[in-house]
Amino acid sequence: MIQEANTVILQILLVASALGALVYFVRSGQSVGVRASKRLAFGLFVVVNIYAVLRPEDVTVLARLVGVGRGTDLVVYLLVVGFVFGMLNTYLRDREISQHLTDLARQIAVRDAELTRREEDLERRLTVLEQRASRTNGHRPAVQESGADEVGTAHTGGS
C-alpha cells in the first residue's frame, strides 16, 4: 500500500513536471520564433511522456513488440536519439548565429572604413582651406564682378 502511494506521488510529480515544461515552452518569449514542427514534436513528446508515466506496462509491451527487453531500455534508447537530435539542432543554430555575427562584424568594419575615409577627406579639405586662408593673411580675396566695372565706366563716360 505504501509502495502504491509512493508510485502515485511520483506519477503526479512527473506529470506535473511534464505539463510545467510544456507551459514554459508555450509561454516563453522566444516561442514565436520556434517552428511549428518543433512545437508539435515537443507537444507530442509531453503527451507520450505522460502516457508512459501513467501506463508503464504499455511501454514494456511496446518494447517487447519492437524487440527490446524492457520498457525502461526503450525509453533510454529514445532519450539518446532525442538527445542527439537536440545537440545537432543546437550545433546548427550556433553555427547560424556565428555566421550572422561574422556578417555583422564585416558590415561594421566596412562602415567604419568608409567613415574614416570621409573624415580624412574632410580633414584634407579643411587643411587646403586653412592654407589658402593663411596665404591671404586672413583676408578674403576681393571678388570682382567684371560686368559692374564695364557698366560703371560706360555710364560715366557717356555723360
mmCIF file of C-alpha atoms in Angstrom:
data_model
loop_
_atom_site.group_PDB
_atom_site.id
_atom_site.type_symbol
_atom_site.label_atom_id
_atom_site.label_comp_id
_atom_site.label_asym_id
_atom_site.label_seq_id
_atom_site.Cartn_x
_atom_site.Cartn_y
_atom_site.Cartn_z
ATOM 1 C CA MET A 1 0.000 0.000 0.000
ATOM 2 C CA ILE A 2 2.874 2.388 0.815
ATOM 3 C CA GLN A 3 4.548 1.345 -2.457
ATOM 4 C CA GLU A 4 1.363 2.235 -4.389
ATOM 5 C CA ALA A 5 1.134 5.612 -2.635
ATOM 6 C CA ASN A 6 4.761 6.378 -3.492
ATOM 7 C CA THR A 7 4.137 5.376 -7.104
ATOM 8 C CA VAL A 8 1.114 7.667 -7.329
ATOM 9 C CA ILE A 9 3.058 10.567 -5.789
ATOM 10 C CA LEU A 10 5.902 10.010 -8.259
ATOM 11 C CA GLN A 11 3.462 9.840 -11.159
ATOM 12 C CA ILE A 12 1.842 13.105 -10.061
ATOM 13 C CA LEU A 13 5.241 14.805 -9.814
ATOM 14 C CA LEU A 14 6.356 13.520 -13.222
ATOM 15 C CA VAL A 15 3.102 14.522 -14.942
ATOM 16 C CA ALA A 16 3.204 17.950 -13.271
ATOM 17 C CA SER A 17 6.827 18.385 -14.425
ATOM 18 C CA ALA A 18 5.934 17.460 -17.996
ATOM 19 C CA LEU A 19 2.986 19.846 -18.017
ATOM 20 C CA GLY A 20 5.145 22.579 -16.455
ATOM 21 C CA ALA A 21 7.730 22.135 -19.201
ATOM 22 C CA LEU A 22 5.001 22.326 -21.831
ATOM 23 C CA VAL A 23 3.541 25.504 -20.317
ATOM 24 C CA TYR A 24 7.001 27.074 -20.087
ATOM 25 C CA PHE A 25 7.775 26.136 -23.692
ATOM 26 C CA VAL A 26 4.493 27.573 -24.986
ATOM 27 C CA ARG A 27 4.597 30.755 -22.904
ATOM 28 C CA SER A 28 8.282 31.610 -23.283
ATOM 29 C CA GLY A 29 9.012 34.792 -25.202
ATOM 30 C CA GLN A 30 11.092 33.013 -27.798
ATOM 31 C CA SER A 31 8.379 30.522 -28.698
ATOM 32 C CA VAL A 32 7.296 32.862 -31.511
ATOM 33 C CA GLY A 33 10.482 32.025 -33.393
ATOM 34 C CA VAL A 34 10.142 28.290 -32.823
ATOM 35 C CA ARG A 35 8.910 26.416 -35.852
ATOM 36 C CA ALA A 36 5.542 24.722 -35.732
ATOM 37 C CA SER A 37 7.148 21.325 -36.287
ATOM 38 C CA LYS A 38 9.241 21.765 -33.139
ATOM 39 C CA ARG A 39 6.178 22.821 -31.172
ATOM 40 C CA LEU A 40 4.252 19.797 -32.355
ATOM 41 C CA ALA A 41 7.166 17.483 -31.635
ATOM 42 C CA PHE A 42 7.552 18.843 -28.125
ATOM 43 C CA GLY A 43 3.806 18.600 -27.507
ATOM 44 C CA LEU A 44 3.825 15.004 -28.732
ATOM 45 C CA PHE A 45 6.844 14.276 -26.527
ATOM 46 C CA VAL A 46 4.972 15.575 -23.471
ATOM 47 C CA VAL A 47 1.859 13.531 -24.302
ATOM 48 C CA VAL A 48 3.919 10.349 -24.780
ATOM 49 C CA ASN A 49 5.820 11.125 -21.584
ATOM 50 C CA ILE A 50 2.615 11.478 -19.588
ATOM 51 C CA TYR A 51 1.224 8.273 -21.101
ATOM 52 C CA ALA A 52 4.424 6.375 -20.273
ATOM 53 C CA VAL A 53 4.325 7.619 -16.677
ATOM 54 C CA LEU A 54 0.700 6.658 -16.196
ATOM 55 C CA ARG A 55 0.883 3.317 -18.077
ATOM 56 C CA PRO A 56 4.436 1.880 -17.714
ATOM 57 C CA GLU A 57 3.186 -1.640 -18.523
ATOM 58 C CA ASP A 58 2.197 -0.460 -22.013
ATOM 59 C CA VAL A 59 5.732 0.799 -22.607
ATOM 60 C CA THR A 60 7.083 -2.638 -21.701
ATOM 61 C CA VAL A 61 4.622 -4.283 -24.116
ATOM 62 C CA LEU A 62 5.680 -1.849 -26.861
ATOM 63 C CA ALA A 63 9.344 -2.525 -26.101
ATOM 64 C CA ARG A 64 8.844 -6.264 -26.478
ATOM 65 C CA LEU A 65 6.988 -5.693 -29.757
ATOM 66 C CA VAL A 66 9.963 -3.833 -31.232
ATOM 67 C CA GLY A 67 12.499 -6.323 -29.871
ATOM 68 C CA VAL A 68 13.730 -4.534 -26.741
ATOM 69 C CA GLY A 69 13.533 -6.468 -23.487
ATOM 70 C CA ARG A 70 12.222 -3.792 -21.118
ATOM 71 C CA GLY A 71 10.262 -0.579 -21.391
ATOM 72 C CA THR A 72 12.978 1.239 -19.493
ATOM 73 C CA ASP A 73 15.537 0.267 -22.137
ATOM 74 C CA LEU A 74 13.249 1.542 -24.888
ATOM 75 C CA VAL A 75 12.818 4.846 -23.083
ATOM 76 C CA VAL A 76 16.599 5.180 -22.681
ATOM 77 C CA TYR A 77 17.163 4.462 -26.398
ATOM 78 C CA LEU A 78 14.572 7.046 -27.364
ATOM 79 C CA LEU A 79 16.150 9.572 -24.995
ATOM 80 C CA VAL A 80 19.539 9.007 -26.622
ATOM 81 C CA VAL A 81 18.028 9.677 -30.055
ATOM 82 C CA GLY A 82 16.274 12.767 -28.700
ATOM 83 C CA PHE A 83 19.478 13.980 -27.097
ATOM 84 C CA VAL A 84 21.424 13.579 -30.347
ATOM 85 C CA PHE A 85 18.686 15.466 -32.211
ATOM 86 C CA GLY A 86 18.775 18.258 -29.619
ATOM 87 C CA MET A 87 22.552 18.537 -29.779
ATOM 88 C CA LEU A 88 22.512 18.630 -33.570
ATOM 89 C CA ASN A 89 19.824 21.298 -33.504
ATOM 90 C CA THR A 90 21.856 23.358 -31.026
ATOM 91 C CA TYR A 91 25.011 22.972 -33.112
ATOM 92 C CA LEU A 92 23.255 24.117 -36.287
ATOM 93 C CA ARG A 93 21.656 27.084 -34.520
ATOM 94 C CA ASP A 94 25.010 28.117 -33.012
ATOM 95 C CA ARG A 95 26.657 27.880 -36.420
ATOM 96 C CA GLU A 96 23.928 30.082 -37.914
ATOM 97 C CA ILE A 97 24.324 32.658 -35.137
ATOM 98 C CA SER A 98 28.089 32.619 -35.635
ATOM 99 C CA GLN A 99 27.617 33.313 -39.342
ATOM 100 C CA HIS A 100 25.290 36.221 -38.545
ATOM 101 C CA LEU A 101 27.861 37.661 -36.147
ATOM 102 C CA THR A 102 30.576 37.358 -38.785
ATOM 103 C CA ASP A 103 28.388 39.157 -41.324
ATOM 104 C CA LEU A 104 27.627 41.923 -38.826
ATOM 105 C CA ALA A 105 31.313 42.340 -37.988
ATOM 106 C CA ARG A 106 32.130 42.673 -41.686
ATOM 107 C CA GLN A 107 29.406 45.273 -42.203
ATOM 108 C CA ILE A 108 30.643 47.297 -39.227
ATOM 109 C CA ALA A 109 34.240 47.108 -40.471
ATOM 110 C CA VAL A 110 33.230 48.353 -43.936
ATOM 111 C CA ARG A 111 31.141 51.155 -42.417
ATOM 112 C CA ASP A 112 33.968 52.212 -40.111
ATOM 113 C CA ALA A 113 36.440 52.227 -43.002
ATOM 114 C CA GLU A 114 34.080 54.403 -45.036
ATOM 115 C CA LEU A 115 33.630 56.825 -42.125
ATOM 116 C CA THR A 116 37.401 57.011 -41.632
ATOM 117 C CA ARG A 117 37.893 57.711 -45.316
ATOM 118 C CA ARG A 118 35.298 60.512 -45.212
ATOM 119 C CA GLU A 119 36.861 62.029 -42.098
ATOM 120 C CA GLU A 120 40.305 62.004 -43.733
ATOM 121 C CA ASP A 121 38.843 63.624 -46.862
ATOM 122 C CA LEU A 122 37.202 66.348 -44.768
ATOM 123 C CA GLU A 123 40.449 66.944 -42.858
ATOM 124 C CA ARG A 124 42.348 67.234 -46.137
ATOM 125 C CA ARG A 125 39.835 69.751 -47.488
ATOM 126 C CA LEU A 126 39.962 71.741 -44.249
ATOM 127 C CA THR A 127 43.770 71.807 -44.415
ATOM 128 C CA VAL A 128 43.642 73.125 -48.002
ATOM 129 C CA LEU A 129 41.187 75.852 -46.988
ATOM 130 C CA GLU A 130 43.339 76.830 -44.000
ATOM 131 C CA GLN A 131 46.419 77.039 -46.233
ATOM 132 C CA ARG A 132 44.564 79.285 -48.686
ATOM 133 C CA ALA A 133 43.402 81.485 -45.833
ATOM 134 C CA SER A 134 46.934 81.801 -44.419
ATOM 135 C CA ARG A 135 48.282 82.924 -47.828
ATOM 136 C CA THR A 136 45.891 85.855 -47.899
ATOM 137 C CA ASN A 137 46.815 86.860 -44.320
ATOM 138 C CA GLY A 138 43.364 86.192 -43.092
ATOM 139 C CA HIS A 139 41.700 88.450 -45.670
ATOM 140 C CA ARG A 140 39.367 87.139 -48.212
ATOM 141 C CA PRO A 141 40.406 87.879 -51.731
ATOM 142 C CA ALA A 142 38.331 90.588 -53.347
ATOM 143 C CA VAL A 143 35.651 89.300 -55.580
ATOM 144 C CA GLN A 144 35.445 91.301 -58.749
ATOM 145 C CA GLU A 145 32.389 91.461 -60.806
ATOM 146 C CA SER A 146 33.637 92.251 -64.251
ATOM 147 C CA GLY A 147 30.232 93.340 -65.510
ATOM 148 C CA ALA A 148 29.888 96.069 -62.847
ATOM 149 C CA ASP A 149 33.092 97.893 -63.885
ATOM 150 C CA GLU A 150 32.163 97.902 -67.529
ATOM 151 C CA VAL A 151 28.688 99.264 -66.820
ATOM 152 C CA GLY A 152 30.081 101.931 -64.486
ATOM 153 C CA THR A 153 32.669 103.197 -66.988
ATOM 154 C CA ALA A 154 30.268 103.122 -69.823
ATOM 155 C CA HIS A 155 27.747 105.050 -67.812
ATOM 156 C CA THR A 156 30.148 107.742 -66.648
ATOM 157 C CA GLY A 157 31.868 108.101 -69.942
ATOM 158 C CA GLY A 158 28.634 108.821 -71.795
ATOM 159 C CA SER A 159 27.596 111.856 -69.688
#
